[in-house]
Amino acid sequence: MPAEHGHGHVHPVNFDPTAAEPDQYAAAAKHGRAFRIGIGGPVGSGKTALVAALCRALGDEIDLAVVTNDIYTTEDADFLRRAGVLDVERIEAVQTGACPHTAIRDDITANLDAVERLEERFPGLELVIIESGGDNLTAVFSRGLADSQVFVVDVAGGDKVPRKGGPGVTTADLLVINKIDLAQFVGADMAVMTSDAHRMRGELPVITQSLVDTPNAPDVADWVRKQLV
């Protein structure tokens, strides 16, 4: 029996922790456009802070722009604009009006339109970072929208999060375990958290970080550089 969430569509019940909903979009042709990296994860995991860090780390060497997603507001875009990490014209905001995964997977039109506006505004654009609104462990980007996907979880959510699985954890091209400086305060065992993450992901990479200690997210920035080669 499908499960209805009250936002206009239904999800079949599936207890496979690696399974995502079918992607109705084919992967987009990559020639002649900016590379697109999607960043998703639960509410409060540090997605916007990571986007800001990547803008600081990469903005002087890569022609980049950002699309943010919020349900009702432009809060994340406004945060990035206030932080001054990019020219404000390089930041587009999408208001999804529904669960965040709707706009990054089910109907990607608004995000594609935002990317297109940025590419028209900046013809030499090399990279667009698309930040999802905060969502759950099943929230992954359509390959018609994102060429590579980063999923962010944080230590404050508990060391159990990686072993809960979900396609965000198990299938994203990169898993980032964020806020490791908080582990001692919330009783999270980093050895357990990282080993569970590697067990759930197999050969897919895992990065642990604290933006307090490394505010420019150097390991994630290096991973992004490799995607553009």
C-alpha positions as MATLAB code, in Angstrom:
seq = 'MPAEHGHGHVHPVNFDPTAAEPDQYAAAAKHGRAFRIGIGGPVGSGKTALVAALCRALGDEIDLAVVTNDIYTTEDADFLRRAGVLDVERIEAVQTGACPHTAIRDDITANLDAVERLEERFPGLELVIIESGGDNLTAVFSRGLADSQVFVVDVAGGDKVPRKGGPGVTTADLLVINKIDLAQFVGADMAVMTSDAHRMRGELPVITQSLVDTPNAPDVADWVRKQLV';
ca = [
       0.000    0.000    0.000;
       1.526    3.356   -0.999;
       2.166    5.851    1.773;
       0.707    9.339    1.274;
       2.400   12.291    2.975;
      -0.230   14.934    2.319;
       1.856   16.923   -0.190;
       0.267   15.755   -3.412;
       2.109   12.561   -4.207;
       2.547    9.076   -2.820;
       5.549    6.888   -2.075;
       5.541    3.104   -2.274;
       6.605    1.508    0.990;
      10.147    0.178    0.562;
      12.328   -1.071    3.395;
      15.502   -1.383    1.311;
      17.850    1.207    2.914;
      19.624    1.779   -0.399;
      16.569    2.210   -2.618;
      15.498    5.584   -3.972;
      12.356    6.410   -5.863;
      12.694    5.861   -9.619;
      14.363    8.778  -11.392;
      12.056    9.927  -14.185;
      14.747   12.109  -15.758;
      17.666   10.917  -17.841;
      21.114   12.215  -16.952;
      21.616   15.537  -18.723;
      24.200   15.877  -21.483;
      27.252   17.575  -19.972;
      28.696   19.272  -23.046;
      28.501   23.044  -23.208;
      27.188   23.762  -19.720;
      28.332   24.183  -16.134;
      28.924   21.089  -14.019;
      26.235   20.718  -11.349;
      26.832   19.399   -7.833;
      23.847   18.790   -5.552;
      24.227   19.083   -1.783;
      21.500   17.493    0.354;
      20.949   16.296    3.887;
      18.753   16.681    6.966;
      17.714   20.010    8.451;
      20.554   21.586   10.431;
      23.291   19.285    9.151;
      25.341   22.225    7.867;
      24.570   22.268    4.145;
      24.479   26.060    3.799;
      27.643   26.459    5.867;
      29.347   23.916    3.603;
      28.188   25.786    0.488;
      29.583   29.004    1.957;
      32.879   27.272    2.732;
      33.137   25.931   -0.817;
      32.445   29.378   -2.244;
      35.253   30.806   -0.117;
      37.638   28.003   -1.059;
      36.872   27.836   -4.782;
      35.477   31.224   -5.778;
      38.818   32.683   -6.859;
      39.767   29.725   -9.062;
      36.470   28.382  -10.440;
      33.701   30.375  -12.123;
      30.823   29.240   -9.912;
      27.303   30.057   -8.792;
      24.763   28.690   -6.322;
      21.091   27.709   -6.323;
      19.439   27.307   -2.923;
      16.152   25.557   -2.132;
      13.826   26.456    0.754;
      10.185   25.509    1.153;
       8.668   28.952    1.796;
      11.514   31.431    2.242;
      14.822   32.458    0.648;
      16.621   32.066    3.980;
      19.616   30.077    2.710;
      20.209   32.374   -0.257;
      19.932   35.399    2.030;
      22.492   33.856    4.407;
      24.978   33.385    1.567;
      24.404   36.907    0.291;
      24.944   38.403    3.745;
      28.082   36.314    4.188;
      29.544   37.862    1.054;
      30.938   34.567   -0.227;
      29.846   35.343   -3.818;
      28.523   38.261   -5.804;
      24.791   38.374   -5.014;
      23.997   37.970   -8.738;
      25.572   34.518   -8.568;
      23.021   33.234   -6.041;
      19.542   32.116   -7.114;
      16.811   31.028   -4.700;
      14.102   28.438   -5.384;
      11.043   28.233   -3.140;
       9.803   24.656   -3.432;
       6.414   25.103   -1.729;
       6.479   21.407   -0.819;
       8.840   18.792    0.571;
      12.350   19.694   -0.628;
      12.827   16.448   -2.536;
       9.934   17.445   -4.786;
      12.064   20.123   -6.468;
      15.343   18.186   -6.633;
      13.923   14.855   -7.829;
      10.210   14.763   -8.689;
       9.831   18.014  -10.657;
      13.202   19.631  -11.253;
      11.899   22.392  -13.538;
      12.316   25.285  -11.078;
      15.915   24.317  -10.345;
      16.758   23.868  -14.026;
      15.265   27.297  -14.720;
      17.421   28.807  -11.961;
      20.538   27.153  -13.377;
      19.660   28.399  -16.845;
      19.303   31.979  -15.579;
      22.753   31.782  -14.018;
      24.308   30.343  -17.185;
      22.767   33.131  -19.271;
      24.002   35.736  -16.789;
      27.531   34.264  -16.612;
      28.422   32.609  -19.957;
      31.732   31.212  -18.652;
      30.164   29.461  -15.677;
      31.999   26.239  -14.772;
      30.179   25.032  -11.651;
      26.731   25.403  -10.116;
      26.238   24.176   -6.555;
      22.580   23.295   -5.893;
      21.664   23.119   -2.227;
      18.541   21.171   -1.330;
      16.296   22.230    1.477;
      16.658   20.114    4.617;
      15.101   16.702    4.084;
      15.364   13.093    5.224;
      17.711   10.196    4.474;
      15.876    9.297    1.263;
      16.377   12.682   -0.392;
      18.605   12.344   -3.438;
      18.881   14.497   -6.545;
      17.644   13.468   -9.951;
      20.564   12.788  -12.278;
      18.767   15.101  -14.665;
      19.598   17.919  -12.239;
      22.874   17.038  -10.481;
      25.933   15.456  -12.082;
      27.390   14.577   -8.672;
      25.728   14.470   -5.274;
      26.976   15.253   -1.772;
      24.984   14.161    1.275;
      25.663   15.883    4.606;
      24.877   14.469    8.032;
      26.058   15.873   11.331;
      27.412   14.404   14.528;
      24.727   16.094   16.609;
      22.183   13.815   14.937;
      23.822   10.859   16.680;
      26.373    8.255   15.618;
      23.502    5.968   14.568;
      22.655    8.043   11.483;
      24.960    6.362    8.925;
      23.823    2.845    9.807;
      20.199    3.879    9.339;
      21.039    3.964    5.647;
      18.709    5.522    3.143;
      19.806    6.361   -0.401;
      21.158    9.748    0.699;
      23.729    7.979    2.867;
      24.319    4.916    0.719;
      24.318    6.248   -2.857;
      25.532    9.868   -2.807;
      28.851   10.349   -4.559;
      30.257   11.816   -1.333;
      29.078   11.536    2.263;
      30.166   14.337    4.594;
      29.982   13.787    8.360;
      29.872   17.336    9.663;
      30.410   19.077   13.021;
      32.847   16.496   14.381;
      33.940   19.076   16.969;
      30.617   18.421   18.726;
      31.136   14.671   19.170;
      32.468   14.971   22.706;
      29.499   17.094   23.760;
      26.725   14.894   22.348;
      28.238   11.519   23.199;
      28.798   10.469   19.589;
      31.435    7.824   18.923;
      33.293    8.940   15.798;
      34.932    5.552   15.311;
      31.503    3.923   15.204;
      30.066    6.626   12.984;
      32.833    6.480   10.388;
      33.069    2.689   10.326;
      29.291    2.406    9.877;
      29.434    4.976    7.095;
      32.128    3.028    5.223;
      30.258   -0.241    5.774;
      27.031    1.198    4.365;
      28.761    2.878    1.400;
      31.323    0.332    0.282;
      33.913    2.057   -1.912;
      32.142    5.418   -2.016;
      34.083    8.162   -0.180;
      33.384    9.568    3.290;
      34.800   12.844    4.616;
      34.630   13.952    8.247;
      35.023   17.632    9.005;
      34.505   20.523   11.388;
      33.961   23.891    9.767;
      34.996   25.415   13.086;
      38.449   23.887   12.703;
      38.694   24.007    8.877;
      36.364   26.804    7.732;
      37.195   26.411    4.033;
      36.298   22.684    3.965;
      39.600   21.743    2.259;
      38.865   18.033    1.813;
      35.463   18.632    0.248;
      36.913   21.420   -1.897;
      39.567   19.010   -3.194;
      36.844   16.467   -4.002;
      34.940   19.126   -5.946;
      38.062   20.042   -7.923;
      38.456   16.405   -8.963;
      34.880   16.334  -10.269;
      35.720   19.112  -12.700;
      38.785   17.475  -14.205;
];
